[in-house]
Coordinates of C-alpha atoms in Angstrom, one line a residue:
M1 CA 0.0 0.0 0.0
D2 CA 2.9 2.4 0.8
K3 CA 4.3 1.8 -2.7
V4 CA 1.0 2.5 -4.2
K5 CA 0.7 5.8 -2.3
I6 CA 4.1 6.9 -3.5
A7 CA 3.5 5.8 -7.1
L8 CA 0.2 7.8 -7.2
Q9 CA 2.1 10.9 -6.2
Y10 CA 4.2 10.7 -9.3
I11 CA 1.3 10.6 -11.6
M12 CA -1.4 12.7 -10.0
P13 CA -1.8 16.4 -11.1
K14 CA -0.4 17.8 -7.9
H15 CA -0.3 21.5 -8.9
L16 CA -3.9 21.4 -10.3
L17 CA -5.2 19.6 -7.2
S18 CA -3.4 22.0 -4.9
R19 CA -4.7 25.1 -6.6
L20 CA -8.3 23.8 -6.7
V21 CA -8.1 23.0 -2.9
G22 CA -6.6 26.5 -2.4
K23 CA -9.6 28.1 -4.0
L24 CA -12.0 26.2 -1.9
A25 CA -10.0 26.9 1.2
A26 CA -10.2 30.7 0.5
A27 CA -14.0 30.7 -0.3
E28 CA -16.5 32.0 2.2
M29 CA -19.2 29.4 2.2
G30 CA -20.9 30.0 5.5
A31 CA -22.3 26.8 7.1
V32 CA -20.4 24.6 4.6
T33 CA -17.1 26.2 5.7
T34 CA -18.1 25.7 9.4
A35 CA -19.0 22.1 8.8
A36 CA -15.7 21.4 7.0
I37 CA -13.7 23.0 9.9
N38 CA -15.6 21.0 12.5
W39 CA -14.9 17.8 10.5
F40 CA -11.2 18.7 10.3
I41 CA -11.0 19.4 14.0
K42 CA -12.5 16.0 14.8
Q43 CA -10.5 14.1 12.2
Y44 CA -7.2 15.4 13.3
K45 CA -8.0 15.9 17.0
I46 CA -7.0 19.6 17.1
D47 CA -6.9 21.2 20.5
M48 CA -9.0 24.3 19.9
S49 CA -8.7 25.4 23.5
E50 CA -5.3 26.9 22.5
A51 CA -6.8 29.0 19.7
A52 CA -7.6 32.7 20.2
A53 CA -11.0 31.9 18.6
P54 CA -11.9 28.4 19.7
E55 CA -15.3 28.2 17.8
A56 CA -15.4 26.9 14.2
S57 CA -18.0 29.4 13.4
A58 CA -15.6 32.3 14.1
Y59 CA -13.7 31.6 10.8
R60 CA -15.0 32.9 7.5
T61 CA -12.8 30.7 5.4
F62 CA -10.9 27.4 5.9
N63 CA -7.7 29.3 5.4
D64 CA -8.6 31.6 8.3
F65 CA -9.0 28.6 10.5
F66 CA -5.9 26.9 9.3
T67 CA -3.7 29.9 10.0
R68 CA -5.5 30.6 13.3
A69 CA -3.8 32.6 16.0
L70 CA -3.1 31.1 19.4
K71 CA -4.1 32.6 22.7
P72 CA -1.5 35.1 24.1
G73 CA 1.0 33.4 26.2
I74 CA 0.1 29.8 25.1
R75 CA 3.6 29.4 23.6
P76 CA 6.0 31.1 26.1
L77 CA 9.2 32.2 24.5
C78 CA 12.6 31.1 25.9
E79 CA 14.3 34.4 26.7
D80 CA 17.7 32.8 27.3
Q81 CA 20.0 34.6 24.8
D82 CA 22.2 31.5 24.7
Y83 CA 19.5 29.6 22.9
I84 CA 17.6 29.8 19.7
V85 CA 14.1 28.6 19.7
H86 CA 11.8 26.3 17.7
P87 CA 10.2 28.3 14.9
V88 CA 7.0 26.1 14.6
D89 CA 4.8 23.5 16.2
G90 CA 5.6 20.2 14.5
A91 CA 8.0 17.3 14.7
V92 CA 11.7 17.0 13.9
S93 CA 12.2 15.0 10.7
Q94 CA 16.0 15.2 10.7
L95 CA 18.8 17.4 12.0
G96 CA 22.6 17.5 12.1
P97 CA 25.6 18.6 10.2
I98 CA 25.7 19.6 6.5
K99 CA 28.4 17.2 5.3
E100 CA 30.2 18.2 2.1
G101 CA 27.2 20.2 1.0
R102 CA 24.8 17.3 1.6
I103 CA 21.7 17.3 3.9
F104 CA 20.4 14.0 5.3
Q105 CA 16.7 13.4 4.4
A106 CA 16.1 9.8 5.5
K107 CA 17.8 6.4 5.4
G108 CA 19.3 6.1 1.9
H109 CA 18.4 9.6 0.9
D110 CA 20.2 13.0 1.0
Y111 CA 20.3 16.1 -1.2
S112 CA 22.5 19.1 -1.8
S113 CA 22.1 22.4 0.1
L114 CA 22.9 24.1 -3.3
A115 CA 19.8 22.5 -4.9
L116 CA 17.7 23.3 -1.8
L117 CA 18.6 27.0 -2.1
G118 CA 17.7 27.2 -5.7
D119 CA 21.2 26.7 -7.1
Q120 CA 22.4 30.0 -5.6
A121 CA 26.1 29.1 -5.2
D122 CA 27.0 32.1 -3.1
D123 CA 24.2 31.3 -0.7
A124 CA 25.2 27.7 -0.4
K125 CA 28.8 28.5 0.4
R126 CA 27.7 30.5 3.4
F127 CA 26.4 27.2 5.0
E128 CA 29.2 24.9 4.2
G129 CA 30.1 22.8 7.2
G130 CA 27.1 24.2 9.1
D131 CA 24.0 22.6 10.6
F132 CA 20.5 21.9 9.4
A133 CA 17.2 21.0 10.9
T134 CA 14.0 19.8 9.1
I135 CA 10.7 20.2 10.9
Y136 CA 7.4 18.7 9.6
L137 CA 4.1 20.4 10.3
A138 CA 1.2 17.9 10.4
P139 CA -2.4 19.0 9.6
K140 CA -3.2 19.4 13.3
D141 CA -0.4 21.8 14.0
Y142 CA -0.3 25.6 14.4
H143 CA 0.8 26.9 11.0
R144 CA 2.4 30.2 11.6
I145 CA 6.2 30.3 11.3
H146 CA 8.3 32.3 13.8
M147 CA 11.9 33.5 14.1
P148 CA 14.3 31.2 16.0
I149 CA 16.6 34.2 16.6
K150 CA 16.6 37.9 15.9
G151 CA 17.5 38.5 12.2
T152 CA 17.6 41.0 9.4
L153 CA 16.2 39.8 6.1
S154 CA 18.8 40.0 3.3
K155 CA 17.4 37.8 0.5
M156 CA 14.3 35.8 -0.6
T157 CA 14.3 33.2 -3.4
Y158 CA 11.3 31.6 -5.0
V159 CA 12.1 28.1 -6.4
P160 CA 9.6 26.3 -8.6
G161 CA 9.2 22.6 -8.3
E162 CA 7.0 19.6 -7.6
L163 CA 4.3 19.4 -4.9
F164 CA 4.8 16.0 -3.4
S165 CA 3.5 15.3 0.1
V166 CA 6.1 16.0 2.7
N167 CA 4.9 13.5 5.3
P168 CA 7.3 11.0 6.8
L169 CA 6.4 8.2 4.3
T170 CA 7.2 10.4 1.3
A171 CA 10.4 11.7 2.9
E172 CA 11.6 8.1 3.3
N173 CA 10.8 7.2 -0.4
V174 CA 11.1 10.2 -2.7
P175 CA 14.7 11.1 -3.4
G176 CA 15.7 14.8 -2.9
L177 CA 12.1 15.6 -1.7
F178 CA 12.8 19.0 -0.1
A179 CA 15.1 20.1 -3.0
R180 CA 12.5 19.2 -5.7
N181 CA 9.3 20.6 -4.2
E182 CA 8.3 24.3 -4.7
R183 CA 9.8 26.4 -1.9
V184 CA 10.5 29.9 -0.6
V185 CA 14.0 30.6 0.8
A186 CA 14.5 33.5 3.2
I187 CA 18.0 34.3 4.4
F188 CA 18.5 36.4 7.5
E189 CA 21.6 38.0 9.0
T190 CA 21.9 37.2 12.7
E191 CA 24.4 37.5 15.5
I192 CA 25.5 33.9 14.8
G193 CA 25.9 34.5 11.1
P194 CA 23.5 33.7 8.2
M195 CA 20.4 31.7 8.7
A196 CA 18.2 30.2 6.0
M197 CA 14.5 29.5 6.6
V198 CA 13.3 27.3 3.7
L199 CA 9.5 27.0 3.5
V200 CA 8.7 23.9 1.5
G201 CA 5.4 23.6 -0.4
A202 CA 3.5 20.3 -0.6
T203 CA 0.4 18.6 -2.0
I204 CA -2.7 20.8 -1.4
V205 CA -0.6 23.6 0.3
A206 CA -2.7 26.5 -1.0
S207 CA 0.0 29.1 -0.5
I208 CA 3.1 30.2 1.3
E209 CA 3.2 33.7 2.8
T210 CA 5.8 35.9 4.4
V211 CA 5.1 38.9 6.6
W212 CA 7.1 41.2 4.3
A213 CA 5.9 40.1 0.9
G214 CA 2.4 38.6 1.5
T215 CA 1.5 35.6 -0.7
V216 CA 4.6 34.4 -2.6
T217 CA 3.0 31.3 -4.1
P218 CA 0.7 30.9 -5.9
P219 CA 0.9 31.8 -8.7
T220 CA 3.6 29.3 -9.5
G221 CA 6.3 29.8 -12.0
K222 CA 9.0 28.0 -14.0
K223 CA 11.9 30.2 -13.1
V224 CA 13.8 31.0 -10.0
F225 CA 13.2 34.5 -8.7
T226 CA 15.3 36.3 -6.2
W227 CA 14.8 39.5 -4.2
D228 CA 17.6 41.3 -2.3
Y229 CA 16.8 43.5 0.8
P230 CA 18.8 46.2 2.5
T231 CA 20.3 45.1 5.9
E232 CA 21.0 48.6 7.1
G233 CA 19.1 51.9 7.1
P234 CA 15.4 52.8 7.4
N235 CA 14.2 50.1 4.9
A236 CA 15.9 47.2 6.6
L237 CA 13.5 44.5 7.9
T238 CA 14.6 43.1 11.3
L239 CA 12.4 40.6 13.1
E240 CA 12.8 39.8 16.7
K241 CA 13.2 36.3 18.2
G242 CA 9.8 34.7 18.3
A243 CA 8.2 37.2 15.8
E244 CA 6.0 35.7 13.0
M245 CA 7.8 35.5 9.7
G246 CA 5.4 33.5 7.5
R247 CA 2.5 31.1 7.2
F248 CA 1.5 27.9 5.5
K249 CA -2.1 27.6 4.2
L250 CA -2.2 23.8 4.7
G251 CA 0.7 21.9 6.2
S252 CA 4.2 21.5 5.1
T253 CA 7.9 21.6 6.2
V254 CA 10.5 24.1 7.3
V255 CA 14.2 23.5 6.7
M256 CA 16.6 25.7 8.6
L257 CA 20.3 26.1 7.7
F258 CA 23.0 27.6 10.0
A259 CA 26.6 28.6 9.3
K260 CA 29.6 26.6 10.5
D261 CA 30.2 27.0 14.2
A262 CA 27.0 28.9 14.8
L263 CA 25.4 26.2 17.0
D264 CA 27.1 24.5 19.9
E265 CA 24.6 21.7 20.5
F266 CA 20.9 20.9 20.2
A267 CA 18.8 21.3 23.3
D268 CA 17.9 18.3 25.5
G269 CA 15.3 16.1 23.8
V270 CA 15.7 17.7 20.3
E271 CA 16.2 14.7 18.0
P272 CA 14.5 13.0 15.0
K273 CA 10.7 12.4 15.7
S274 CA 10.7 14.7 18.8
V275 CA 7.8 17.1 19.1
T276 CA 8.5 20.8 18.7
R277 CA 6.6 23.7 20.2
M278 CA 7.2 27.2 19.0
G279 CA 9.3 29.2 21.4
Q280 CA 10.9 26.3 23.3
P281 CA 14.7 25.9 23.3
F282 CA 16.0 24.4 20.1
A283 CA 19.8 24.8 20.2
K284 CA 22.5 26.4 22.2
I285 CA 24.5 29.1 20.4
E286 CA 28.3 28.5 20.1
D287 CA 30.3 30.5 22.6

């Protein structure tokens, strides 16, 4: 059955399906929308007591529900300046060193950081010998993405690609998954060097948004696009540790890249398959 699930992903019209679902998720359909949200809450056992608006009827569209805000204080931020924090609610897929420009995906699979970053060679060089972490967001999770550390935006890259599912089964069976799916790469300058936040699209992910550019995808494209941003002066965009930096409309994956010697060690309990909660300690900064 697993082989059938993977085979179907290769032949199904993933972009068309994703865009159709996206249109439905953005539609205001009253009672139909509320019923769909209630079904989703029950199906995925979502804890709505954490939501700022816990009632399904409070959301005009499914997207509004999916990108719901949490109650203030429900995700306390680790203020210890020696630690960066988890950017999302989810589960660690993999993490560790970037070895000879390769990132570990799953047993028998890895991919290049160069490909992940849209073949931007200068960007890839900045992360040689550094560390990575891949975090998967399940449908039940909170889908806003936050800053692990204070950073100033220097570049954004849109990379076209496939829209395979990014669940654990697919990660274990589709070669180079995160470097072949559509994605948005945001690079920040931080006190510990450059940090890349790679927001990876997936099947039925209706869109990827950032707080500075709004919706980046859709529409989709066939070319890599880059945007450079000033890191000094009145137009520089600096986001504080814990600040929101983007959103997924329907679930996906975040891949983080750090420069060599930026991180000392991952926090206690942070390992593959461990649950992440936004704001909790993720890794200790190198002294």
